[in-house]
Short mmCIF file of C-alpha atoms in Angstrom, two decimals:
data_model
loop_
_atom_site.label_atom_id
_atom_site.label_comp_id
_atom_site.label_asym_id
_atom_site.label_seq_id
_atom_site.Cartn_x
_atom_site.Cartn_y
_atom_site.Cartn_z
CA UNK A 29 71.92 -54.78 5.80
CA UNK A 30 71.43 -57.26 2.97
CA UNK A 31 75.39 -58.31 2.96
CA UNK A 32 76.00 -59.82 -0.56
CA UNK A 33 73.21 -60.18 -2.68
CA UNK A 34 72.96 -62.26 -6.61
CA UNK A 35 70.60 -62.89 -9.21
CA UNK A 36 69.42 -64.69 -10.53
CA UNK A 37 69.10 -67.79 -8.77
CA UNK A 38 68.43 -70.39 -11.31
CA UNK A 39 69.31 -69.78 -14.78
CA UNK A 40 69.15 -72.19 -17.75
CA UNK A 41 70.75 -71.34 -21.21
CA UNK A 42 71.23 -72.72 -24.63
CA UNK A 43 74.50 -72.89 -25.89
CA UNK A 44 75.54 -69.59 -27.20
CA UNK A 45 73.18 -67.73 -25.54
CA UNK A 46 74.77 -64.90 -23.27
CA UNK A 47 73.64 -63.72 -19.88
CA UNK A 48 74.75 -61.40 -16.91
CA UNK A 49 75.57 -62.22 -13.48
CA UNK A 50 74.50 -59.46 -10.78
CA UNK A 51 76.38 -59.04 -7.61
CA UNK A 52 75.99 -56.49 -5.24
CA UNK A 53 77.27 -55.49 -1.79
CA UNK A 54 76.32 -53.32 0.87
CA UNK A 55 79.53 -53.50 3.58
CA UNK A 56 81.17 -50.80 1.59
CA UNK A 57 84.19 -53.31 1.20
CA UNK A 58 86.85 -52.61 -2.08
CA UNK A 59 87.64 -55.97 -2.88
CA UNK A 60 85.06 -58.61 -4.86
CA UNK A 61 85.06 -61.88 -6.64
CA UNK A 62 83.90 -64.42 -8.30
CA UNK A 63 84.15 -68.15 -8.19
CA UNK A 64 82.56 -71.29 -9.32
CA UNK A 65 81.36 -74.66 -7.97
CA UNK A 66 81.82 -77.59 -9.93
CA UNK A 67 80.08 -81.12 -8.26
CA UNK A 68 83.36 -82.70 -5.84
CA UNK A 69 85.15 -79.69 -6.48
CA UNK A 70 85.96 -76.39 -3.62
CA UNK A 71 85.55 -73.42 -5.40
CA UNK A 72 87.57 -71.89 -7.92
CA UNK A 73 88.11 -67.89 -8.62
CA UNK A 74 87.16 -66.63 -12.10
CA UNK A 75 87.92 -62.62 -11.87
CA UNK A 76 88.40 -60.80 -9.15
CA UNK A 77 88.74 -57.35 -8.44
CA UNK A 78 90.50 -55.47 -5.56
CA UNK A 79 89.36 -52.24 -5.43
CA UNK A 80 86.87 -49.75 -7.82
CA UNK A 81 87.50 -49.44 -11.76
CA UNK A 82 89.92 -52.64 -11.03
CA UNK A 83 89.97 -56.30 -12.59
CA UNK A 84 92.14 -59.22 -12.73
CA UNK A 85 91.95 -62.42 -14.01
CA UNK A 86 91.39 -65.58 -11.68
CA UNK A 87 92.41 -69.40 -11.95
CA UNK A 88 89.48 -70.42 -14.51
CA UNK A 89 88.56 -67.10 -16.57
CA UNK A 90 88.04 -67.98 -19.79
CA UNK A 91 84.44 -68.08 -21.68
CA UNK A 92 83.98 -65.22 -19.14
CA UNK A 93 83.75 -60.95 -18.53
CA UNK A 94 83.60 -58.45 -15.83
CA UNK A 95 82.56 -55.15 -15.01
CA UNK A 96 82.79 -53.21 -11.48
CA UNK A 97 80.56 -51.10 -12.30
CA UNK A 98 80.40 -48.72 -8.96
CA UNK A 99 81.80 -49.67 -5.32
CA UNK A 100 79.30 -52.01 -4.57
CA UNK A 101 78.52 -54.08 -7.85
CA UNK A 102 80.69 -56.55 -9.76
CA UNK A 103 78.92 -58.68 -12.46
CA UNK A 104 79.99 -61.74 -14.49
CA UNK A 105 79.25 -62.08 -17.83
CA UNK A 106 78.96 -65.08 -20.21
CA UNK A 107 79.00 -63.92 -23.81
CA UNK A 108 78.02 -67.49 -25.65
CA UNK A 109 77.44 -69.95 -22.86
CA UNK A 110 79.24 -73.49 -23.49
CA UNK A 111 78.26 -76.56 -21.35
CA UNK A 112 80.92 -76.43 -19.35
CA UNK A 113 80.03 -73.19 -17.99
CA UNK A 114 77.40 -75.31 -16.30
CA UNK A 115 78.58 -74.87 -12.50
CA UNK A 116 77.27 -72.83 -9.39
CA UNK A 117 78.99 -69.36 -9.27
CA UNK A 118 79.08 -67.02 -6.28
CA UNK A 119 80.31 -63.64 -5.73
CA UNK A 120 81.70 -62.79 -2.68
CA UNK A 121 83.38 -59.20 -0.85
CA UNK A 122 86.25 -58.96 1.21
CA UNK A 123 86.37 -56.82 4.84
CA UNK A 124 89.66 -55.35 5.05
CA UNK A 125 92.31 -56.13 7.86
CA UNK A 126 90.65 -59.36 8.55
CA UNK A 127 90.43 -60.60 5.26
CA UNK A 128 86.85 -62.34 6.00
CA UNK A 129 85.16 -62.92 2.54
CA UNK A 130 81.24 -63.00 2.86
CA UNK A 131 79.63 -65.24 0.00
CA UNK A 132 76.13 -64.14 -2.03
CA UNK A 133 73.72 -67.43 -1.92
CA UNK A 134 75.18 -68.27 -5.51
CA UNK A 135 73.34 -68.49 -9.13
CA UNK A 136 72.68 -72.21 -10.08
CA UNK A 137 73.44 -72.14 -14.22
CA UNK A 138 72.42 -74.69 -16.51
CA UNK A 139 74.18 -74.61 -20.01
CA UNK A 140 72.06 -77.22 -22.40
CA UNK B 13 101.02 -72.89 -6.49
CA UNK B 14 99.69 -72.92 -3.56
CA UNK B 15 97.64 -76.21 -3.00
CA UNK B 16 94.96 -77.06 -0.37
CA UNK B 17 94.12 -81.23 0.28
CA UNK B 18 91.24 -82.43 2.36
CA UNK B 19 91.60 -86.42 2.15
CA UNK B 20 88.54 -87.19 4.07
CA UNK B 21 85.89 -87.17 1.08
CA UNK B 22 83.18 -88.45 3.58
CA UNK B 23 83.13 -88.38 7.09
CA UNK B 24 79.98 -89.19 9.72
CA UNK B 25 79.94 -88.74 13.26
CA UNK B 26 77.14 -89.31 16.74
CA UNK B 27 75.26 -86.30 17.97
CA UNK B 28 77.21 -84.86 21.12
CA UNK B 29 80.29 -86.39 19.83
CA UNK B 30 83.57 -84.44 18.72
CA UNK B 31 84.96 -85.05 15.32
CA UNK B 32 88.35 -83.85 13.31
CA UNK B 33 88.45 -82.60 10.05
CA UNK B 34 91.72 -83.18 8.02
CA UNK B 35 93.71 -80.34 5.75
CA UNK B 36 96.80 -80.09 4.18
CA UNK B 37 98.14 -77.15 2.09
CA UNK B 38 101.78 -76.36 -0.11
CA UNK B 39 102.82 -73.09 -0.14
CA UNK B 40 107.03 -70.88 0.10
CA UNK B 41 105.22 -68.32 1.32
CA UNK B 42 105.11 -67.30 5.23
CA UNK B 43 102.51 -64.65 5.26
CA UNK B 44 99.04 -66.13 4.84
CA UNK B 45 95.49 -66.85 6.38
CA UNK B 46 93.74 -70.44 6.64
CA UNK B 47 90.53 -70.69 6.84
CA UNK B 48 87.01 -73.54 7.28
CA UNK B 49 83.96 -72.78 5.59
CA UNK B 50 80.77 -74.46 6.02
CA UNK B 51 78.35 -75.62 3.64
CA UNK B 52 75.15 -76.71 4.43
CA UNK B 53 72.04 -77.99 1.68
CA UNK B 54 71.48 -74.07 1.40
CA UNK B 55 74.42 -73.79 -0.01
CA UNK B 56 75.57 -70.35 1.72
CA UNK B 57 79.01 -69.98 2.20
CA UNK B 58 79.78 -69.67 6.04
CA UNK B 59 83.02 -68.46 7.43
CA UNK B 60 83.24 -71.19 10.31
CA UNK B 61 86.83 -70.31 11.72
CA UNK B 62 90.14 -68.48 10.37
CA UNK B 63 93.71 -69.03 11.49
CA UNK B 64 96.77 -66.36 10.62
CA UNK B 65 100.03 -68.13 10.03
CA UNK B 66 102.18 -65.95 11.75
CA UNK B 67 100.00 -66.41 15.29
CA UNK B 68 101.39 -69.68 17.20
CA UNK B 69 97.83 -69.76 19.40
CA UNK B 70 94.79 -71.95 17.55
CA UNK B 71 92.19 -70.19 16.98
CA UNK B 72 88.54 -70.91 18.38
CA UNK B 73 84.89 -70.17 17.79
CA UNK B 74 82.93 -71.82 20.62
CA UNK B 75 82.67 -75.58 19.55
CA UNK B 76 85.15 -75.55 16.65
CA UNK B 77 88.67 -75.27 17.28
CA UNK B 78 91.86 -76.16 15.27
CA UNK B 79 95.14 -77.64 15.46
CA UNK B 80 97.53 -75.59 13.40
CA UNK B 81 100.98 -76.91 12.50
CA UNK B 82 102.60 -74.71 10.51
CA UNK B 83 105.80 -76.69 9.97
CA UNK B 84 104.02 -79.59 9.04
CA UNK B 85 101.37 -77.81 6.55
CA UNK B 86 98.29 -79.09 8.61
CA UNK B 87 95.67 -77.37 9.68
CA UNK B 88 92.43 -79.52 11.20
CA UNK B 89 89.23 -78.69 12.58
CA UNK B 90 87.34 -80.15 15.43
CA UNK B 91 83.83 -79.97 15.75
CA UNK B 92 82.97 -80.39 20.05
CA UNK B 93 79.58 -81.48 21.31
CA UNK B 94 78.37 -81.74 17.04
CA UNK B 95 74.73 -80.94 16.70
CA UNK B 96 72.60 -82.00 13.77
CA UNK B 97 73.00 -78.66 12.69
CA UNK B 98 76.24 -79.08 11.63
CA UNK B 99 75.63 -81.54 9.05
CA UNK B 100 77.30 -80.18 5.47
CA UNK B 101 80.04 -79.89 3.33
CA UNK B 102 83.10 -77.97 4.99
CA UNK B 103 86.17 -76.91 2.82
CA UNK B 104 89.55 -75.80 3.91
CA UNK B 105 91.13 -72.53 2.55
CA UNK B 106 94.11 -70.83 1.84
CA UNK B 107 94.54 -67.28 1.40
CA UNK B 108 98.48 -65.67 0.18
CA UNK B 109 98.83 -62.40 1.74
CA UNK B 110 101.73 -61.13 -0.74
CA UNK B 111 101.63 -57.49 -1.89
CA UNK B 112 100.28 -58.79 -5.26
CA UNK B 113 97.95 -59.39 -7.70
CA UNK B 114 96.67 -62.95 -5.99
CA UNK B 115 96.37 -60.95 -2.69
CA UNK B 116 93.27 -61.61 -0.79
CA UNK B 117 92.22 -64.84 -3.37
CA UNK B 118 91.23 -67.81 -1.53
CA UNK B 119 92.12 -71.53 -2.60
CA UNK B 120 89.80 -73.76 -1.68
CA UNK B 121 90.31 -77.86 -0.92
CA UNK B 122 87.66 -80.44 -2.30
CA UNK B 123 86.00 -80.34 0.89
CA UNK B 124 84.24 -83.20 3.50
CA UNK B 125 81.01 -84.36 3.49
CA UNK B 126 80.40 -84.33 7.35
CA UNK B 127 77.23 -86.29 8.74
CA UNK B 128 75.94 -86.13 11.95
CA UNK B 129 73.93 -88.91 13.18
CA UNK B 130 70.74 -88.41 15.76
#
């Protein structure tokens, strides 16, 4: 039971460049997200998405995509990377009644 | 909006000793969930404690605790007996239970830098 799993890890980019995110959860649990880590800052929610073939936007979405692509996978895409993309991002799955969200380790992304 | 405040940027406490964490949040609505994550160097996301607004009892997880006031907005958390181990970042959170499209998003405070000292 591997809980919530991302890559990459690291990742640096060039401006414009685009790249995927990869999430993935084994807890059979409908509802995913994403959020990102800026230094000094809790995190904020890009996209989320409460159930299979569902998406919504978050507080910060823009500059980004998403795809739930089955039950247990939910990836983030950046289609031309901008500095200020540069931030840690996690993905994280929700249990249902007691609303406990378990967190990936998060993908460290460097935008030069 | 809802709004979550932790005003303690920085905090440090003794090994053994018990420390409080400050949180505030803003929200009209009465059906919601509170929560303290911990973050250590690792950076993994660790549910420490949650609290549901509608329960009068604090809720506890062996050394943590926390003092929920719902009139007031507060919602702290005390570390008992703190071990080195529990040296990292810990944010507050606020999750809206409302039957819509925010339901189940958390908002997250700025968080505290706690320190324990051997």
């Amino acid at each position: 039971n591997a809980g919530v799993t991302q890559t990459p890890k690291f990742q640096v980019l060039k401006t414009g460049q685009s790249m995927t995110l990869q999430c993935a959860q084994d807890m059979n649990h409908n509802s995913m997200y994403w959020y990102r880590q800026d230094p000094g800052m809790g995190l904020r929610l890009i996209y989320y998405s409460a159930s299979e073939g569902t998406t919504d936007k978050g507080e910060v979405p823009n500059g980004y995509n998403v795809s739930r692509l089955n039950k247990r996978e939910f990836s983030l895409r950046l289609e031309s990377a901008a500095p200020s993309q540069t931030s840690v991002y996690f993905c994280a799955s929700m249990r249902w009644p007691s609303v406990e969200q378990y967190f990936g380790p998060g993908t460290r992304l460097t935008v030069t | 909006a809802q709004t979550v405040t932790q005003s303690q940027p920085e905090m440090s406490v003794q090994e053994a000793e018990t420390v409080t964490l400050s949180c505030t949040y803003d929200t009209s609505e009465s059906n919601y969930y509170l929560f303290w994550y911990k973050q250590p160097p690792s950076r993994q996301m660790i549910l420490v404690i949650r609290q549901e607004a509608y329960k009068q009892q604090n809720a506890t997880e062996n050394r943590f605790s926390v003092n929920f006031q719902k009139a007031a907005k507060s919602f702290s958390l005390k570390i008992s007996d703190s071990q080195l181990g529990d040296t990292a970042m810990y944010f507050c959170a606020f999750m809206n239970l409302n039957y819509g499209g925010s339901q189940g998003n958390l908002i997250f405070g700025k968080g505290t830098k706690l320190s324990v000292k051997p």
